[in-house]
Amino acid sequence: MTQADISTAKTRARTVILSGIALVLAAAFTSAIEAQAQEKLPSPAALWSAPVTTSASASELQFNNGRTALSGTLYAPQLPGKAPAVIVLHAASVPTRDQALYRHLIQALPPLGIAVFVYDRRGSGKSGGTLADSDYEALADDAIAAQRMLGRDARIDPRRIGFWGLSQGGWLSLLAAARCPEAAFAIAISAPMTTPDVQMNFAVANILRIKGYPEADVEMAVAARTAVDEFERGQLDRAAAQTRLDAVIDKPWFALTYLDKTFADPGKSHWAKEIRHDPLKTLDSVHAPALVIYGAQDPWVPAKLSADILRKNAAQYPNIDTAVIAGADHDMMLSAPLEFQIDPKAFSAQAPDAPEYFSLMAAWFTAKGFAHLH
């Protein structure tokens, strides 16, 4: 190859390399232009979407009940003026703010001008403390501490803060209202007007029935539970109670009874203190407007007995409104299978879907002057 041929080959190589670089740069530039054009294009939904009437802001707040540090989220409507607020108290099995059960409050109430505060129960999520050494009074006082904290928030009307709870949370919402003179209202969903032992005997009997066990087994299970309850109340000696419990320990359904194979002495038993909680005595000190709602098909709570008790004592509690929703279960669901309703693994997925419940609560809030359209 001559010197001229070598020179020509080098020139062609440089040309190929430069052409390749140019093609790469052109492709990159074209991609950047296309990406920029795509970024500028609105999403299809944006072409027909409308601005919302009311939006809500979410802010994490910390507060204390004594030495216990607690954490929650406030969902505040973006409206002029100070908003009323609902403080959410937990059902026994759903202790954190992210549970499906509380989502309907976060979605439904801010558009009505009502703020919602959901916090992690003590010993759960981002909240300190422990549940094991607490009682109903301590849990209610946690909510009252939240009420005092919100009362200092510039977005919240301190005169219009109340409580909402379901199941055990329903008991606690009423207890918080009884212990807090500043409470503006209380809403209790599926909160029995019986002591906890009566409620749990009712629930365990229904759980065994749903699982297909005969009434003879139901009676044995309830008898074992009753024996433990009587011991904790000082009405039965330990040996007799343990004998009745031992008679069912090996039954295939024992795990469904919410019993352990033995029990603590009354002075050390958390359950012994729980079963002394009388909801009717709590109501004597609830002076704020209150709404109590039951599901007609609740397997966990004696809804008929509870509603009858409230209606029988209606003259004594003129500030309390009572309603029973057709077809609804413990969590205000309409179509959940019975097995799903009693499955502990499903508790975190359970959430209300009964339209009557939603409309009843909204109408009550409106009638009491806490909610309105903007």
C-alpha angles and dihedrals in degrees: 000000000000125000088254091053091051091050091049092049091051091050091051091049092051089049092052092048093048091047090052092050090048091051091050092048091046091050092048091048091048091050091050091050091048092047091049090049091050091050090054093051112093119232113261092249091055089064093066105020120118129214113262120247095225130015128187132220122216120215130172114232133188126207139164138232101196106304094343114102114209133188133204146150126253117209104198125184113240096237136123116266132023118312130217113243140214120212112206121222118199134250109233097257101039107059104158133079094240097065120128090234092070098044095089091059092051091050101039108038106050091059085058090053095258122127120220125211118194119178135181111260115246110282093023137090112340095341122105130219128062132270096212095070096041132090137198091277092054092048091049090048089054088060091047089053087054089050091054091047092051090047088067093049113106091221096057132073104229091206093058107052120123144160137258127188142159127218107333085005088058090057089047095049090056092043091050090050090049092051095042116065089191094060110125097197145340131217119194120188119194093348109153120226089219132083116273094255092057090048094049093047088053091049097046091049090054094045091056091047091051089050089055101251118149124252091256089064091044090055092049092051093049091046090055092048091047091052091055091046092051091050091051089050092050093248099113133036121247096247094054093046092048091049092056091046093048089055091068104031093097095045115117090237098050093106088060094059097074088232132129123220090256138009141226127250114268093254092058100031120107089197092054089061094042095056090057090067108113111191093198091059087052091054090058088070098041106102099160121089110279135190121202118190130186135186112234091220099046112145093187103052131042093242097172093049092045095049091046090052092051093046092047089054096038093118090056092049106038091158093063123087118197130199136173117204119217115241095001123131132206094294095040091258119146107195108027113129115248092244089055092050094057099036111109089205089061098050094095091054098048116107137157120272102161109121091205090059092051094047094043093053093045091048091049093050089049095047090051091051098249099108136045140153119260 
